[in-house]
Coordinates of C-alpha atoms and ligand atoms in Angstrom, one line a residue:
M1 CA -97.4 126.5 146.0
T2 CA -97.1 122.4 146.2
E3 CA -100.3 120.7 146.9
Q4 CA -100.5 118.1 149.5
V5 CA -101.7 114.6 148.7
T6 CA -102.3 112.1 151.8
I7 CA -101.5 108.3 151.4
N8 CA -103.1 105.8 153.3
D9 CA -101.6 102.5 153.3
V10 CA -104.1 99.7 153.7
G11 CA -101.4 97.3 152.7
P12 CA -100.9 95.4 156.7
R13 CA -104.9 94.9 156.3
D14 CA -106.3 95.0 152.8
G15 CA -103.2 93.7 151.5
L16 CA -102.6 90.7 153.9
Q17 CA -106.2 89.3 154.5
N18 CA -106.1 87.3 151.5
Q19 CA -102.6 86.0 151.7
K20 CA -102.6 82.3 151.8
K21 CA -99.0 82.5 153.8
V22 CA -100.8 83.9 157.2
L23 CA -98.3 86.5 158.8
S24 CA -97.9 86.6 162.5
P25 CA -99.0 89.6 164.2
E26 CA -95.0 90.4 164.8
Q27 CA -94.3 90.0 161.3
R28 CA -97.4 92.4 160.4
V29 CA -95.9 94.9 162.7
S30 CA -92.8 94.8 161.4
L31 CA -94.3 96.0 157.9
V32 CA -96.2 98.9 159.7
H33 CA -93.0 99.8 160.9
A34 CA -91.0 99.9 157.7
L35 CA -94.1 101.9 156.5
L36 CA -93.8 104.3 159.4
A37 CA -90.1 104.7 158.4
A38 CA -91.1 105.8 155.2
S39 CA -93.1 108.6 156.7
V40 CA -96.3 107.0 156.1
K41 CA -98.4 108.9 157.9
H42 CA -101.9 106.8 157.6
I43 CA -102.1 103.2 157.9
E44 CA -104.7 100.8 158.1
I45 CA -102.9 98.3 160.6
A46 CA -105.6 95.5 161.3
A47 CA -109.3 94.2 161.4
F48 CA -111.3 93.3 164.1
V49 CA -113.0 90.9 162.3
S50 CA -114.2 87.5 162.8
P51 CA -111.0 85.0 162.9
K52 CA -113.2 82.4 161.4
A53 CA -114.0 84.5 158.5
V54 CA -110.3 85.9 157.9
P55 CA -107.8 83.7 159.6
A56 CA -105.2 86.3 158.4
M57 CA -106.4 88.9 160.3
A58 CA -106.1 87.3 163.7
G59 CA -104.1 88.7 166.6
A60 CA -105.3 92.6 165.8
A61 CA -105.2 93.4 169.6
E62 CA -101.8 92.7 169.8
I63 CA -100.9 94.9 166.7
V64 CA -102.5 97.7 168.3
A65 CA -100.8 97.1 171.7
A66 CA -97.4 97.2 169.6
L67 CA -98.0 100.3 167.6
E68 CA -99.2 102.2 170.8
G69 CA -97.8 106.0 171.0
E70 CA -96.8 105.9 167.3
S71 CA -97.3 109.5 165.9
A72 CA -99.5 108.5 162.7
D73 CA -102.8 107.7 162.2
L74 CA -103.1 104.0 162.4
A75 CA -106.7 103.0 161.8
V76 CA -108.2 99.6 162.0
L77 CA -111.4 98.1 160.0
I78 CA -114.4 96.9 162.0
P79 CA -117.4 95.3 160.1
N80 CA -119.6 95.8 163.3
E81 CA -120.0 96.9 166.8
K82 CA -118.3 94.1 168.1
G83 CA -115.5 95.1 166.4
Y84 CA -115.5 98.5 167.8
D85 CA -115.8 97.1 171.2
L86 CA -112.8 94.9 170.4
A87 CA -110.9 97.5 168.9
T88 CA -111.3 100.3 171.6
A89 CA -110.8 97.9 174.3
A90 CA -107.4 97.4 172.7
G91 CA -106.7 101.1 172.3
A92 CA -107.7 102.1 168.7
Q93 CA -108.0 105.6 168.2
S94 CA -109.2 105.5 164.5
V95 CA -111.6 103.0 163.1
T96 CA -112.8 102.2 159.3
T97 CA -116.2 100.9 158.7
V98 CA -117.4 99.2 155.7
L99 CA -120.6 100.2 153.7
Y100 CA -121.8 98.6 150.8
G101 CA -122.8 99.6 147.3
T102 CA -124.9 96.2 146.8
D103 CA -126.8 93.8 149.2
E104 CA -125.0 91.1 147.6
M105 CA -121.9 92.2 148.3
A106 CA -123.1 93.0 151.8
Q107 CA -124.1 89.7 152.2
A108 CA -121.3 87.7 151.1
N109 CA -118.9 90.0 153.3
V110 CA -120.7 90.2 156.6
R111 CA -124.0 88.5 156.2
M112 CA -125.8 91.9 156.2
T113 CA -128.2 94.0 154.0
M114 CA -127.1 97.3 152.8
A115 CA -129.4 99.0 155.3
E116 CA -128.1 96.7 158.2
A117 CA -124.5 97.9 157.5
D118 CA -125.6 101.1 157.0
A119 CA -126.9 101.1 160.5
A120 CA -123.9 99.2 162.2
T121 CA -122.1 102.7 160.7
V122 CA -124.5 104.8 162.3
A123 CA -124.2 103.3 165.7
I124 CA -120.6 103.1 165.4
L125 CA -120.4 106.5 164.7
E126 CA -122.3 107.9 167.3
R127 CA -120.0 105.8 169.9
A128 CA -116.9 107.2 168.0
R129 CA -117.7 110.6 168.2
A130 CA -118.9 110.2 172.1
D131 CA -115.5 108.3 172.6
G132 CA -113.2 110.9 170.6
V133 CA -112.2 108.0 168.0
E134 CA -111.8 109.0 164.4
C135 CA -114.4 107.2 162.2
T136 CA -114.0 106.8 158.5
A137 CA -116.3 104.9 156.4
T138 CA -115.4 103.3 153.0
I139 CA -118.1 102.1 150.6
S140 CA -117.3 98.5 148.9
V141 CA -117.8 98.1 145.4
A142 CA -118.8 101.8 144.6
F143 CA -118.6 101.1 140.9
E144 CA -119.3 97.5 140.3
C145 CA -120.5 94.2 142.3
P146 CA -118.8 90.6 141.6
F147 CA -122.3 89.7 142.2
A148 CA -124.8 92.2 141.0
G149 CA -122.9 94.0 138.5
P150 CA -122.8 97.8 137.8
V151 CA -123.8 100.0 140.7
D152 CA -126.1 103.1 140.2
P153 CA -123.9 106.2 140.8
E154 CA -127.0 107.5 142.6
V155 CA -126.4 104.8 145.2
I156 CA -122.9 106.4 146.2
W157 CA -124.4 109.9 145.7
D158 CA -127.2 109.1 148.3
S159 CA -124.8 107.4 150.7
A160 CA -122.0 109.9 150.8
E161 CA -124.7 112.8 151.3
R162 CA -125.8 110.9 154.3
F163 CA -122.9 109.7 156.0
L164 CA -120.9 113.2 155.3
A165 CA -124.1 114.8 157.1
L166 CA -123.7 112.5 160.1
G167 CA -120.1 113.4 160.4
V168 CA -118.0 110.7 159.3
D169 CA -114.3 112.1 159.3
R170 CA -113.9 110.6 155.8
Y171 CA -115.9 109.2 153.3
V172 CA -113.5 106.5 151.0
V173 CA -115.1 105.6 147.6
A174 CA -113.9 102.2 147.0
D175 CA -113.4 100.1 143.8
T176 CA -113.1 96.8 145.7
I177 CA -112.9 94.8 142.6
G178 CA -110.8 97.2 140.5
A179 CA -113.7 97.6 137.8
A180 CA -113.7 101.2 137.3
N181 CA -112.4 103.1 134.5
P182 CA -110.9 106.7 134.6
A183 CA -114.0 108.3 132.7
Q184 CA -116.4 106.9 135.5
T185 CA -114.0 107.8 138.3
R186 CA -113.6 111.4 137.1
T187 CA -117.4 111.7 136.6
L188 CA -118.5 110.0 140.1
M189 CA -115.7 112.0 142.3
E190 CA -116.4 115.4 140.2
T191 CA -120.1 115.2 141.3
L192 CA -119.0 114.4 144.8
V193 CA -116.5 116.8 145.0
K194 CA -118.9 119.3 143.6
R195 CA -121.6 118.7 146.3
H196 CA -119.4 117.9 149.3
G197 CA -115.8 119.7 148.7
A198 CA -112.7 117.3 148.6
E199 CA -111.8 117.6 152.1
R200 CA -113.5 114.7 153.4
L201 CA -113.3 112.4 150.4
A202 CA -110.8 109.7 149.7
C203 CA -110.6 106.9 146.9
H204 CA -109.5 103.3 146.9
F205 CA -108.6 101.3 143.8
H206 CA -107.6 97.8 143.0
D207 CA -105.5 97.3 139.9
T208 CA -107.4 94.3 138.5
R209 CA -107.8 95.6 134.8
A210 CA -104.5 97.9 135.1
M211 CA -106.4 101.0 135.5
G212 CA -105.7 101.6 139.3
L213 CA -103.2 104.4 138.6
A214 CA -105.4 105.8 135.7
N215 CA -107.9 105.8 138.5
V216 CA -105.9 107.8 140.8
Y217 CA -105.1 110.4 138.1
A218 CA -108.7 110.7 137.4
A219 CA -109.8 111.3 140.6
A220 CA -106.9 113.7 141.6
S221 CA -108.0 115.6 138.5
A222 CA -111.2 115.8 140.0
G223 CA -109.9 117.3 143.1
I224 CA -109.2 114.2 145.2
R225 CA -106.4 114.3 147.8
R226 CA -106.2 111.5 149.7
F227 CA -106.0 107.8 148.5
D228 CA -105.8 104.5 149.9
A229 CA -102.8 102.4 148.3
S230 CA -101.0 99.0 149.3
I231 CA -97.2 98.5 149.7
G232 CA -96.3 96.1 147.0
G233 CA -99.6 96.1 145.5
L234 CA -100.7 93.6 148.0
G235 CA -104.1 92.9 148.3
G236 CA -107.5 91.7 147.1
C237 CA -111.1 90.8 149.3
P238 CA -111.4 87.0 150.1
F239 CA -115.1 87.8 149.6
A240 CA -115.1 89.5 146.4
P241 CA -114.4 86.9 143.4
G242 CA -111.6 88.1 141.1
A243 CA -110.0 91.2 143.3
S244 CA -106.6 91.2 142.7
G245 CA -104.2 93.6 144.6
N246 CA -104.5 97.3 145.3
V247 CA -102.9 100.0 143.3
A248 CA -99.2 99.7 144.6
T249 CA -98.4 102.8 147.0
E250 CA -95.1 103.1 145.4
D251 CA -96.5 103.7 142.3
V252 CA -99.0 106.3 143.4
V253 CA -96.2 108.2 145.2
M254 CA -93.9 107.8 142.2
M255 CA -96.7 109.3 139.9
L256 CA -98.0 112.0 142.3
E257 CA -94.6 113.3 143.1
Q258 CA -93.3 113.5 139.6
M259 CA -96.7 115.4 138.9
G260 CA -95.6 117.9 141.5
F261 CA -97.8 116.9 144.4
Q262 CA -96.2 116.3 147.9
T263 CA -97.0 113.2 149.5
G264 CA -94.3 113.3 152.6
V265 CA -93.4 110.1 151.8
D266 CA -89.7 108.8 151.4
L267 CA -89.6 106.8 148.1
P268 CA -86.4 104.9 148.8
A269 CA -87.6 104.0 152.2
L270 CA -91.1 103.0 150.7
M271 CA -89.2 100.7 148.3
R272 CA -87.2 98.9 151.3
A273 CA -90.9 98.5 152.9
S274 CA -92.2 97.1 149.6
A275 CA -89.2 94.8 149.6
L276 CA -90.1 93.5 153.1
A277 CA -93.8 92.9 152.0
Q278 CA -92.6 90.8 149.3
E279 CA -90.0 88.7 151.4
L280 CA -92.9 88.0 154.1
T281 CA -95.6 87.2 152.0
G282 CA -93.7 85.9 148.9
T283 CA -96.5 87.0 146.7
A284 CA -96.4 90.9 146.6
P285 CA -96.1 91.9 143.0
G286 CA -94.3 95.4 143.6
G287 CA -95.4 98.2 141.7
R288 CA -96.1 98.5 138.1
A289 CA -93.1 100.5 138.0
R290 CA -90.9 98.0 140.1
A291 CA -88.1 97.8 137.6
W292 CA -87.5 101.2 136.7
L293 CA -87.8 102.0 140.5
E294 CA -85.3 99.5 141.4
R295 CA -83.0 101.1 138.9
N296 CA -83.6 104.8 139.8
V297 CA -84.5 105.1 143.2
A298 CA -82.1 103.7 145.8
A299 CA -83.6 101.2 148.2
Ligands
LIG1 N1 -114.6 90.5 165.6 C1 -114.4 89.0 166.1 N2 -115.4 88.2 166.1 C2 -116.5 88.8 165.8 C3 -116.9 89.9 165.4 C4 -115.7 90.6 165.1 N3 -115.9 92.2 164.8 N4 -118.1 90.0 164.8 C5 -118.6 88.7 165.2 N5 -117.8 87.7 165.9 C6 -117.7 86.7 166.2 C7 -118.9 86.0 167.0 O1 -118.7 86.5 168.2 C8 -119.2 84.6 166.6 O2 -118.1 84.2 167.5 P1 -118.4 82.5 167.9 O3 -118.7 81.4 166.8 O4 -117.0 82.1 168.6 O5 -119.4 82.5 168.9 C9 -118.6 84.7 165.1 O6 -118.0 85.9 165.0 C10 -120.0 84.5 164.4 O7 -120.9 85.7 164.7 P2 -122.1 86.4 163.9 O8 -122.6 87.4 164.5 O9 -122.8 85.0 163.9 O10 -121.5 86.8 162.7 P3 -121.7 85.9 161.3 O11 -121.2 84.4 161.3 O12 -122.7 86.0 160.6 O13 -120.1 86.6 160.6 C11 -118.9 88.6 160.7 C12 -120.4 88.1 160.6 C13 -119.1 90.2 160.1 C14 -118.3 88.6 161.9 C15 -117.9 88.0 159.8 O14 -118.6 87.9 158.4 C16 -116.7 88.9 159.6 O15 -115.8 89.0 160.4 N6 -116.7 89.3 158.0 C17 -115.4 90.3 157.8 C18 -115.2 90.1 156.5 C19 -114.0 90.7 156.2 O16 -113.1 91.4 156.7 N7 -114.0 91.2 154.7 C20 -112.9 92.0 154.4 C21 -112.7 93.4 154.8 S1 -114.1 94.4 153.7
LIG2 ZN1 -109.5 96.9 148.9

């Protein structure tokens, strides 16, 4: 029996938030359409954050409205309850909140402590459950923080236990700055899978040290069956110095499919989405397998 892996493309959010060239909502919607055309069924389409803090994410409500009725899980990132108010008023059905592995990262990103960010997610989750809105919690800097250094795995164990018990639909372990190595990833994810099962767990890797795909492999070996990735390898956090792009969706799909997993994603159409990401931004590097994919997968 073929095992399924779920791909969540975070390119339109994580991928674009840090671009020098700010794309219009229409351009960002066109990228989401290209991903939908490649049968990517889970996409993070926008962020309801302060446009002063992240100008590239302005216009989130327009994006949600333009994509209303698409049969896919289209999530939006929110940093606080105000984000929840704006997102749900715009019609969002799925929200992603952010937890932090360190106080330093929480301060840099949202001017909160870890405890305040935890409390924001607890409050949002309660409202989301009452409203029938899906709620994913992503823990940022789960391995290493650009300000405070390595993160003790116990912090992540404790956070995952609390938020899974509270009923988040998904708990995503994020290597925000791309510092994890595959041995660490495997150990951490094996522990979490043993304690909680893999059903509601996912991973999010950046490719700063060229270990993005190796980390996906390590997490998959630990039983993880859902990954964030970013079309064309776009990405990076404006408030986490040194963070480079996410692991590229086309690389992740290629590797997992070649390993015998089923992602449901149409790779030739995904290459067209990657080409569009490059055309729109001028900076998307494409996957590490770009040259091979361009020769072997019809775009
Ligand atoms: N969406 C839009 N605007 C928001 C907002 C949200 N979710 N939350 C707060 N704001 C607005 C406030 O209304 C206020 O607007 P005003 O200046 O016109 O009055 C302004 O942002 C500042 O609000 P304040 O509560 O003082 O927050 P802050 O200045 O401490 O900033 C955040 C906190 C969370 C709003 C801001 O740091 C942020 O948006 N960060 C997101 C970072 C991010 O996206 N990182 C990458 C993804 S992980
Ligand atoms: Zn990220």
